[in-house]
C-alpha atoms as an extended CHARMM CRD file, in Angstrom:
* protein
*
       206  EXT
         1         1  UNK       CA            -68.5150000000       22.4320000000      -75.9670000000  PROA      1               0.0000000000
         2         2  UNK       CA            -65.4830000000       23.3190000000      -74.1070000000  PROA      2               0.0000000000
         3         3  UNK       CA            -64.0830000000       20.7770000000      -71.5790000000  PROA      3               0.0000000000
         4         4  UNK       CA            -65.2780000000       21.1580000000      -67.9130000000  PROA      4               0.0000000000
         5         5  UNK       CA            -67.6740000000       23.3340000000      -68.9570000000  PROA      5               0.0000000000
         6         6  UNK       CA            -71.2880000000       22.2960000000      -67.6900000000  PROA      6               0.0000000000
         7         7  UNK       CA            -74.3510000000       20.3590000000      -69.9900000000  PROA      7               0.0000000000
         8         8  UNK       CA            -77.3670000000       22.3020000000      -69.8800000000  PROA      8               0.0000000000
         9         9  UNK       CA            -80.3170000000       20.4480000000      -70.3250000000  PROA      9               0.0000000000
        10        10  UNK       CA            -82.2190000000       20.3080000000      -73.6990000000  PROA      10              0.0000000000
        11        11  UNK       CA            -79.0550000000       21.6840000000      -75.3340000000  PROA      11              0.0000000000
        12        12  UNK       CA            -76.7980000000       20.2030000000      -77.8360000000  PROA      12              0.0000000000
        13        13  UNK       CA            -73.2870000000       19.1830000000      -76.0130000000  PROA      13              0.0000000000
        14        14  UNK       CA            -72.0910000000       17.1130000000      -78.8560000000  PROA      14              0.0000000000
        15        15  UNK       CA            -71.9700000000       17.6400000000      -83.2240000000  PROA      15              0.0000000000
        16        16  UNK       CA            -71.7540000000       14.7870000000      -85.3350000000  PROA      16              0.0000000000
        17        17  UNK       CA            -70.7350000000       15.1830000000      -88.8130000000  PROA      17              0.0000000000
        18        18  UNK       CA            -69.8430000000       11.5160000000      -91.2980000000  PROA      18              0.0000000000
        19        19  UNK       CA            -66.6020000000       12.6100000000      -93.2150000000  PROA      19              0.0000000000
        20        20  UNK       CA            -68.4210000000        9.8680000000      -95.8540000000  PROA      20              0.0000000000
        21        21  UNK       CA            -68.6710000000       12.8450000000      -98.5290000000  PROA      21              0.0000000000
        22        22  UNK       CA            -72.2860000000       10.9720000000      -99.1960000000  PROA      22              0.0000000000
        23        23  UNK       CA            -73.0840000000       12.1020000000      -96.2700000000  PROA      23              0.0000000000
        24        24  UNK       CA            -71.6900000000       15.6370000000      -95.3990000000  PROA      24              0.0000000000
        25        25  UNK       CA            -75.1900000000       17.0660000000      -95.5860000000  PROA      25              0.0000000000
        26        26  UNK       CA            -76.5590000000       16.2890000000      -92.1390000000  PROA      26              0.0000000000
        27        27  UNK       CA            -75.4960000000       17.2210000000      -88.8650000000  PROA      27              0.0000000000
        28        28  UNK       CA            -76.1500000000       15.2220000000      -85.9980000000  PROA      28              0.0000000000
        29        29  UNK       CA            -76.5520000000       17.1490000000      -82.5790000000  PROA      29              0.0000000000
        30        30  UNK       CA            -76.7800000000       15.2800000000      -78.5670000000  PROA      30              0.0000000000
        31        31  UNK       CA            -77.2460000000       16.4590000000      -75.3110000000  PROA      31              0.0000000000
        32        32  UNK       CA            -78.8200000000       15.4660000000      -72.1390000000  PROA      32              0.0000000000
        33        33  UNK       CA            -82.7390000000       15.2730000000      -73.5600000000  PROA      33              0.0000000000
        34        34  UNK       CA            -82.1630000000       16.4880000000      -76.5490000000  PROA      34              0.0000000000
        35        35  UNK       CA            -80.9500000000       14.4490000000      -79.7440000000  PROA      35              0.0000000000
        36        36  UNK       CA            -81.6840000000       16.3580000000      -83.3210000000  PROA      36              0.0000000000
        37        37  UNK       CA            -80.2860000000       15.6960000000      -86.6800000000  PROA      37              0.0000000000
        38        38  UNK       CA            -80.1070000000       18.4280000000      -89.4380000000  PROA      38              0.0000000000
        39        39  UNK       CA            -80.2900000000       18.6810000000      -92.7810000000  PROA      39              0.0000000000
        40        40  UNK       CA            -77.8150000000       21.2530000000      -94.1330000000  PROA      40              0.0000000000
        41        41  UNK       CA            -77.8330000000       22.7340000000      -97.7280000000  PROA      41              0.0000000000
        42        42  UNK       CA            -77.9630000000       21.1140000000     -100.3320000000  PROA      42              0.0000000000
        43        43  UNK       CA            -80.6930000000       19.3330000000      -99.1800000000  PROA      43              0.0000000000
        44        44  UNK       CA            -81.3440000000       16.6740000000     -101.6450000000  PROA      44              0.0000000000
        45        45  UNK       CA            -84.5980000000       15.1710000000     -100.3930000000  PROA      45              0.0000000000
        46        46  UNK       CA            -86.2300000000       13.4460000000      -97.4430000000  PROA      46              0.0000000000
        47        47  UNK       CA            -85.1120000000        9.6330000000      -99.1950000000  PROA      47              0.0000000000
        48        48  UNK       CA            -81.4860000000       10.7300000000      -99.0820000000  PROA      48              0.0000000000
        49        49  UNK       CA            -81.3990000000       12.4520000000      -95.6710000000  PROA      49              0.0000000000
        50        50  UNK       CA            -84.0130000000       10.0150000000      -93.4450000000  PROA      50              0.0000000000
        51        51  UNK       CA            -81.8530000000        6.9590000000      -93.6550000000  PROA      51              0.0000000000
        52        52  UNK       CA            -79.4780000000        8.9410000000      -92.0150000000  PROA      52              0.0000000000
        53        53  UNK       CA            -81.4150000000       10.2090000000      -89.5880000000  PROA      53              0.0000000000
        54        54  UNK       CA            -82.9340000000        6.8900000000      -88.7190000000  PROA      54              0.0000000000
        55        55  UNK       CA            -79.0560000000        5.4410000000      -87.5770000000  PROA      55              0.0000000000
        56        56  UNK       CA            -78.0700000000        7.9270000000      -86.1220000000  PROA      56              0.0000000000
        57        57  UNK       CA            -81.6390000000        7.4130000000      -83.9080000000  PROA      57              0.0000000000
        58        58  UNK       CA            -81.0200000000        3.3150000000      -83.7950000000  PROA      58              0.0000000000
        59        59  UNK       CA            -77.1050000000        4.3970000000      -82.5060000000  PROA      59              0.0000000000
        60        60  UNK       CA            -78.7330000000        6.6610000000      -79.7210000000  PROA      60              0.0000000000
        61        61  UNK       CA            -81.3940000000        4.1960000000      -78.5410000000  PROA      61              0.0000000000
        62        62  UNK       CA            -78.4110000000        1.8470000000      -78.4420000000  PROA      62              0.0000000000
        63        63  UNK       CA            -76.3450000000        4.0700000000      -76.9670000000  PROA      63              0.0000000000
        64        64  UNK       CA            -78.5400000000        4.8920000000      -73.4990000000  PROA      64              0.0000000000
        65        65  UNK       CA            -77.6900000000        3.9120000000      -70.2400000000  PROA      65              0.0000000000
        66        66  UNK       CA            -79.2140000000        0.4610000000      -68.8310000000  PROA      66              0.0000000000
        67        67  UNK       CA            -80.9710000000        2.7760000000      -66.4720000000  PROA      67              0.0000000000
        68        68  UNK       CA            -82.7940000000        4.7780000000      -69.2480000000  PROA      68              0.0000000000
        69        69  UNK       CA            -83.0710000000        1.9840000000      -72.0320000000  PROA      69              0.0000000000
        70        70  UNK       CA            -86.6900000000        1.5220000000      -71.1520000000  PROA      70              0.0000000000
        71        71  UNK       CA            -87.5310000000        5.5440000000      -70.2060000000  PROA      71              0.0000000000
        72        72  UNK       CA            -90.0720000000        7.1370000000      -73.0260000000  PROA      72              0.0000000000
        73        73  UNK       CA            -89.3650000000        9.8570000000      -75.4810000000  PROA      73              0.0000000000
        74        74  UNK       CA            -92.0560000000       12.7390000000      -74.5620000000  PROA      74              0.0000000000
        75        75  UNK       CA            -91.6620000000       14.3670000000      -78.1940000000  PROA      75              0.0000000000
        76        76  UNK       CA            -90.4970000000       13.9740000000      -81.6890000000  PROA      76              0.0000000000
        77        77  UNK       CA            -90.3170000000       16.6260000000      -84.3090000000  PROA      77              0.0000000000
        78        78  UNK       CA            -89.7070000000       17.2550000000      -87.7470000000  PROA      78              0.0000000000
        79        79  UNK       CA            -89.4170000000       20.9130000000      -89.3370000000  PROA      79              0.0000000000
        80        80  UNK       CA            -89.1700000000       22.3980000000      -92.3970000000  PROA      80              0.0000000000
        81        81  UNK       CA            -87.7490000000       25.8520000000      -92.7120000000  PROA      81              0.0000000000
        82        82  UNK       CA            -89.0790000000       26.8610000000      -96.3670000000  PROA      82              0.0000000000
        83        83  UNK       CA            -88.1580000000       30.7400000000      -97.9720000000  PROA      83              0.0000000000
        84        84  UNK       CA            -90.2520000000       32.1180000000     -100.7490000000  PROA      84              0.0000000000
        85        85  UNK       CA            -87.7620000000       34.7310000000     -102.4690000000  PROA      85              0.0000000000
        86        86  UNK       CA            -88.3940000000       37.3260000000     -104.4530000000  PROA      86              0.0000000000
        87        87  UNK       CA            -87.9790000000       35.4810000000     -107.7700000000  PROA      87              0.0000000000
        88        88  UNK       CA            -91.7980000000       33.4450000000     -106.6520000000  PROA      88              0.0000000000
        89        89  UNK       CA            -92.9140000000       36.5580000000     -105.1870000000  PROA      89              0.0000000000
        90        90  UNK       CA            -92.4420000000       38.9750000000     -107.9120000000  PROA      90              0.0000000000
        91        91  UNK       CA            -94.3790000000       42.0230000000     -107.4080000000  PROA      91              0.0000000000
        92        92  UNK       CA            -97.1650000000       40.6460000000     -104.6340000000  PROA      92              0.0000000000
        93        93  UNK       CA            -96.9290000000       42.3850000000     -101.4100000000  PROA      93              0.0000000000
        94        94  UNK       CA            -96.5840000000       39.7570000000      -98.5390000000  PROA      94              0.0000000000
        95        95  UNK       CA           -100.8270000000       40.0640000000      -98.0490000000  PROA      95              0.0000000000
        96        96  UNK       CA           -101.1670000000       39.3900000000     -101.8240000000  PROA      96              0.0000000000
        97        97  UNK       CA            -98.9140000000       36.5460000000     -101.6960000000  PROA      97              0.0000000000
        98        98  UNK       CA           -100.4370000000       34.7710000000      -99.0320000000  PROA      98              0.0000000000
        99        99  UNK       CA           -104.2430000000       35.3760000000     -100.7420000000  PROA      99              0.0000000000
       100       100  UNK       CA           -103.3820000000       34.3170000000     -104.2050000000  PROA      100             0.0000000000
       101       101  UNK       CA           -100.4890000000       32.2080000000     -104.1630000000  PROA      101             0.0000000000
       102       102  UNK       CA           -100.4050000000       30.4090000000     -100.8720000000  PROA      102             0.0000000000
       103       103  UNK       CA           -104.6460000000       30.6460000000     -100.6010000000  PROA      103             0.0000000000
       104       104  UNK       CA           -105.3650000000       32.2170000000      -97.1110000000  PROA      104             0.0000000000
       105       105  UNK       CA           -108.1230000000       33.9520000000      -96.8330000000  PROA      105             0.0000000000
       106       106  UNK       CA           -106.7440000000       37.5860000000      -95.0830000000  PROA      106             0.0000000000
       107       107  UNK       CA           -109.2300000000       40.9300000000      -94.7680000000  PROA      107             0.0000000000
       108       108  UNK       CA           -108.6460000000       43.2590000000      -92.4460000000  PROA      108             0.0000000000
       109       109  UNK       CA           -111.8030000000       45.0160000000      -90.3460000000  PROA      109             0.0000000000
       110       110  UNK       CA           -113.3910000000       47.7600000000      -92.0100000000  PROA      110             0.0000000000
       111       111  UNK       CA           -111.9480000000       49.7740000000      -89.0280000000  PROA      111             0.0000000000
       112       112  UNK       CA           -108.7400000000       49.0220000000      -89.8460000000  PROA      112             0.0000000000
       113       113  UNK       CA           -108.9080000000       49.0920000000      -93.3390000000  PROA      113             0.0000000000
       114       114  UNK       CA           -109.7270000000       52.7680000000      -93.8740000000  PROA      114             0.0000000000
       115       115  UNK       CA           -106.5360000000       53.9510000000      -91.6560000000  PROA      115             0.0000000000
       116       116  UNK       CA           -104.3930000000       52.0530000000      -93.6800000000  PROA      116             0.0000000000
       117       117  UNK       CA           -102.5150000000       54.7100000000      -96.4070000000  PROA      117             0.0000000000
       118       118  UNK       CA           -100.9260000000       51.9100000000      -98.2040000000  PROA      118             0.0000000000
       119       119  UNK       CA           -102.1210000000       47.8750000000      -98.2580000000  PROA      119             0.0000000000
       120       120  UNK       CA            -98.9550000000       46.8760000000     -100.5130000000  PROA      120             0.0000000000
       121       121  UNK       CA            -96.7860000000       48.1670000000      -97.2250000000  PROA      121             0.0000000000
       122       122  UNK       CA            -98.8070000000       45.6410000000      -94.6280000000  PROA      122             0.0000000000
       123       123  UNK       CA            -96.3190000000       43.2520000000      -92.8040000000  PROA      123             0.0000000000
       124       124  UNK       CA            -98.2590000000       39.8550000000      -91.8400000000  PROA      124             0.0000000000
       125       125  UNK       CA            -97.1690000000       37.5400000000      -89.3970000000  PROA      125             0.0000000000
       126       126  UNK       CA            -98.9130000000       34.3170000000      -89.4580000000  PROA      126             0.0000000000
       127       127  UNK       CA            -98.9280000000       31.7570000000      -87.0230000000  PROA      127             0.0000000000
       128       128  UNK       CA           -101.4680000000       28.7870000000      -86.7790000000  PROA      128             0.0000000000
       129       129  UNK       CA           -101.9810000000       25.4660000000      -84.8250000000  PROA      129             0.0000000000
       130       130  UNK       CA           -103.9730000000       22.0280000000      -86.0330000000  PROA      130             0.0000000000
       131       131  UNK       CA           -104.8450000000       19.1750000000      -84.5320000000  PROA      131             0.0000000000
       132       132  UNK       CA           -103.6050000000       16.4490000000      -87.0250000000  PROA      132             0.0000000000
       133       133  UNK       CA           -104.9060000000       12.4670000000      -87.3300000000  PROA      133             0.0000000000
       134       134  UNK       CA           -102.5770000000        9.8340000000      -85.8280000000  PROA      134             0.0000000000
       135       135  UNK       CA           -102.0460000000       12.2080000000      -82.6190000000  PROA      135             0.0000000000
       136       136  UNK       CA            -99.8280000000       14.5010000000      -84.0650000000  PROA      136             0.0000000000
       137       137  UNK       CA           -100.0200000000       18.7840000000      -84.1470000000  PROA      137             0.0000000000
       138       138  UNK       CA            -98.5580000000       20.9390000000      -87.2250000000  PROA      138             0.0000000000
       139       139  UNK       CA            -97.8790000000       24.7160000000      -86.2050000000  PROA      139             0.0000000000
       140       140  UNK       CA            -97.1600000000       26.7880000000      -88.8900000000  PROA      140             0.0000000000
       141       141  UNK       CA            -95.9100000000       30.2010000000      -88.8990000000  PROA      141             0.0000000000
       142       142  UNK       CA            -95.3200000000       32.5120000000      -91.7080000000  PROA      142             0.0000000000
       143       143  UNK       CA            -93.4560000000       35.5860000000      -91.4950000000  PROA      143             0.0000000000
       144       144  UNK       CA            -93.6680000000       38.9640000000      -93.1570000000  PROA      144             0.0000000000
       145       145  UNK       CA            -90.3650000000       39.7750000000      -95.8560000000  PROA      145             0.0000000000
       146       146  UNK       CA            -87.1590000000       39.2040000000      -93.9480000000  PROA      146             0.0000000000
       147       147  UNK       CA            -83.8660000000       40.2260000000      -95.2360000000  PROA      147             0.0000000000
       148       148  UNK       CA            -80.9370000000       38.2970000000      -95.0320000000  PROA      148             0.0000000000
       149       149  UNK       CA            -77.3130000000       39.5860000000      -96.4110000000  PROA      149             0.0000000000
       150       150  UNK       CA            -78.4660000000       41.2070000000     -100.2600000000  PROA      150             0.0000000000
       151       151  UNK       CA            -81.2050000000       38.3600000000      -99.9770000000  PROA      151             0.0000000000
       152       152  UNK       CA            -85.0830000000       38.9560000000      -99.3890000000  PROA      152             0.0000000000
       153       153  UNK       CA            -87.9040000000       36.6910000000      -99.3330000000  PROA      153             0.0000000000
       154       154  UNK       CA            -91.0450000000       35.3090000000      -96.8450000000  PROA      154             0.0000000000
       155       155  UNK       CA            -90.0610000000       32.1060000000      -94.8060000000  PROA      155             0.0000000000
       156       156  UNK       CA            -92.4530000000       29.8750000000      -93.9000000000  PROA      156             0.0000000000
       157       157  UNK       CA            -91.5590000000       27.2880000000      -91.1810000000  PROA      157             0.0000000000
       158       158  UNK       CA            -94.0790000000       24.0770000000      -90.3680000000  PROA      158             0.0000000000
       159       159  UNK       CA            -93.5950000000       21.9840000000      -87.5940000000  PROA      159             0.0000000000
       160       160  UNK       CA            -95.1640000000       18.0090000000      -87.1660000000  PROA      160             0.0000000000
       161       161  UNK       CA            -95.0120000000       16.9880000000      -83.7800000000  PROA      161             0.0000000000
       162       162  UNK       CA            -96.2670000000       14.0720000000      -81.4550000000  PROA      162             0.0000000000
       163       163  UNK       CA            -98.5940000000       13.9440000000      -79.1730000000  PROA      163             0.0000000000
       164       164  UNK       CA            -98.3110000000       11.7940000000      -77.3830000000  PROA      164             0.0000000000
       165       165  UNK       CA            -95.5040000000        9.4960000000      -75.5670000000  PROA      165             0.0000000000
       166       166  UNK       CA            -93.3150000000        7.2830000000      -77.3970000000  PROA      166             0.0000000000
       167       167  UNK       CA            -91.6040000000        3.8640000000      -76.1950000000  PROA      167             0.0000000000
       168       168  UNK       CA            -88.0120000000        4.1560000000      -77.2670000000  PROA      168             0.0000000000
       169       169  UNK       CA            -88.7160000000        1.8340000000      -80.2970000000  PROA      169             0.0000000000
       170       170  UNK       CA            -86.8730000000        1.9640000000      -83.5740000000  PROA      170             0.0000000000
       171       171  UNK       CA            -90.1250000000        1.2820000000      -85.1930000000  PROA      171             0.0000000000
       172       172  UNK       CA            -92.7360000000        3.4020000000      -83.0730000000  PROA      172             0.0000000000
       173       173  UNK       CA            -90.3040000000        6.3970000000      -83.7660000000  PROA      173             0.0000000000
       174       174  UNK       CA            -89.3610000000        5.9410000000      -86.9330000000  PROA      174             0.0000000000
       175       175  UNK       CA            -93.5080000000        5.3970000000      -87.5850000000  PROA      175             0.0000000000
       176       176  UNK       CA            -93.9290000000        9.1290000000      -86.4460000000  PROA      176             0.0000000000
       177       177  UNK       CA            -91.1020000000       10.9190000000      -88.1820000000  PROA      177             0.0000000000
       178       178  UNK       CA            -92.0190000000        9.4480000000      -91.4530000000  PROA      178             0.0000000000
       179       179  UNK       CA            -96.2930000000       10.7710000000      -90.4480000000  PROA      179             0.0000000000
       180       180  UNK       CA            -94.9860000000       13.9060000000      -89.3050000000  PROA      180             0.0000000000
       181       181  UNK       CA            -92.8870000000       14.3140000000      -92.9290000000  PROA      181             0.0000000000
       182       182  UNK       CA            -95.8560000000       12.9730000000      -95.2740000000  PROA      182             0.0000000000
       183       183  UNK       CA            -98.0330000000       15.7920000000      -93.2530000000  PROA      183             0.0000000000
       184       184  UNK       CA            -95.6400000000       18.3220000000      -94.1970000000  PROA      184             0.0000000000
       185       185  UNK       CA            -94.8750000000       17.5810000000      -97.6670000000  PROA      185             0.0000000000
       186       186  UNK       CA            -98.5340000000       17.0140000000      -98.5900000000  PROA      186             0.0000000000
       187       187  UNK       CA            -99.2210000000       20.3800000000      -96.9220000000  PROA      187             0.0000000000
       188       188  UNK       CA            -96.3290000000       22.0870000000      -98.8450000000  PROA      188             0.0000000000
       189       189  UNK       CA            -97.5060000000       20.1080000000     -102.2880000000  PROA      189             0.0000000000
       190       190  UNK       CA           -100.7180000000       21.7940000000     -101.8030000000  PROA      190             0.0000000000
       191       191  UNK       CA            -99.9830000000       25.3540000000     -100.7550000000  PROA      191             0.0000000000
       192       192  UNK       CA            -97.6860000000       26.2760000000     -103.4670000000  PROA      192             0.0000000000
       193       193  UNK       CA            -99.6700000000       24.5380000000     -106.3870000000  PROA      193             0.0000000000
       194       194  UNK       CA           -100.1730000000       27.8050000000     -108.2620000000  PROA      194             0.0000000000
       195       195  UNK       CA            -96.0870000000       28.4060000000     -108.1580000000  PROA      195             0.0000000000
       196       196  UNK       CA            -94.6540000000       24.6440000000     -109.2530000000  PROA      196             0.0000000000
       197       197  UNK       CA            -93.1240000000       25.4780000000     -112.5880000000  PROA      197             0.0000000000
       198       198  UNK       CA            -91.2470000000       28.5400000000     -110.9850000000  PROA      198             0.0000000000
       199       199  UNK       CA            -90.1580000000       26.2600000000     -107.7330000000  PROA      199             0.0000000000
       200       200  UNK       CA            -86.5790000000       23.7920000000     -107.9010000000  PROA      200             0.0000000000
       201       201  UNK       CA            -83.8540000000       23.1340000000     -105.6880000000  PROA      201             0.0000000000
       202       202  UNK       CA            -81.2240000000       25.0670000000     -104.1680000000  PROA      202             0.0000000000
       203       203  UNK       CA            -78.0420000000       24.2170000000     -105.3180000000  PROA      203             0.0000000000
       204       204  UNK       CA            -74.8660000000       24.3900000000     -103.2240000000  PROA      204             0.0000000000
       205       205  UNK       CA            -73.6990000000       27.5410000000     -104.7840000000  PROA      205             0.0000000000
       206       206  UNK       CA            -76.4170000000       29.1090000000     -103.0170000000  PROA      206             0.0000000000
């Protein structure tokens, strides 16, 4: 941010970067109410990027004024921005992917139906919101094929968040990060079971 030029609230005013080349990965962002830390490709996995994250919170609890020390944190969040490309895909339109691979049910009303002049051609945007255990709430939203420089492919982003307040403890936040993750993996595990053996990581040349 450009000196003298005013914080807005909820938006990043600082980026944090390690030159540590271990850790060159994730991006730390600050700004008044807002503190977020980013995984950047190639993300390794959640063991090499949450210690990480977990200093750089420690640092910022630390770091408050006296005056705010004891002030709550009224939400934590951890996101996953996933993209199925066209490799997983294959030759499923975005409706057959979601039905066979990912396993939502999806019919469209007889009404409907007999307008349509070609299913394969349906664009689906899916967007859904659950109640988790241990107060937390996973939205999930799925979008129809989205194209992206001479890429294509059907991002799927989930969301874990709290839901309720949280003392600004090491412990009580670090307690809800590491829920809101196992909810998202396990959900992830489970949705792409029928895809596994074509599913690996994205290397940096990518």
């Amino acid at each position: 941010m450009p000196p003298g030029f005013p914080c807005l609230r909820f938006q990043p005013a600082l980026r944090i970067r390690s030159d540590d080349p271990g850790r060159l990965s994730t991006l730390l962002q600050v700004g008044p109410g807002v503190f977020s830390v980013h995984a950047l490709r190639p993300y390794k996995s959640w063991e090499t990027f949450w210690p990480v994250a977990q200093e750089g919170i420690d640092l910022l609890l630390k770091a408050r004024h006296d005056a705010e020390k004891l002030q709550p944190f009224f939400s934590a969040n951890v996101m996953y921005v996933d993209v199925f490309e066209e490799s997983i895909i294959g030759e499923r339109s975005v409706p057959q992917f979601l039905k066979d691979v990912l396993g939502f049910g999806l019919s469209l009303p007889a009404v409907m139906r007999e307008q349509v002049s070609n299913e394969d051609q349906i664009d689906i945007q899916l967007s859904l919101k659950l109640p988790l255990q241990d107060e937390l709430e996973m939205r999930l939203s799925i979008d129809g094929k989205t194209v992206w420089g001479d890429k294509r492919g059907i991002p799927m982003r989930m969301i874990v968040s709290s839901r309720r307040i949280l003392s600004p403890e090491l412990k009580d936040i670090s307690a809800v990060f590491e829920a809101s993750h196992l909810a998202i993996r396990h959900t992830f595990v489970g949705l792409t079971e029928r895809i596994h053996s074509k599913m690996g990581p994205i290397g940096e040349e990518l």
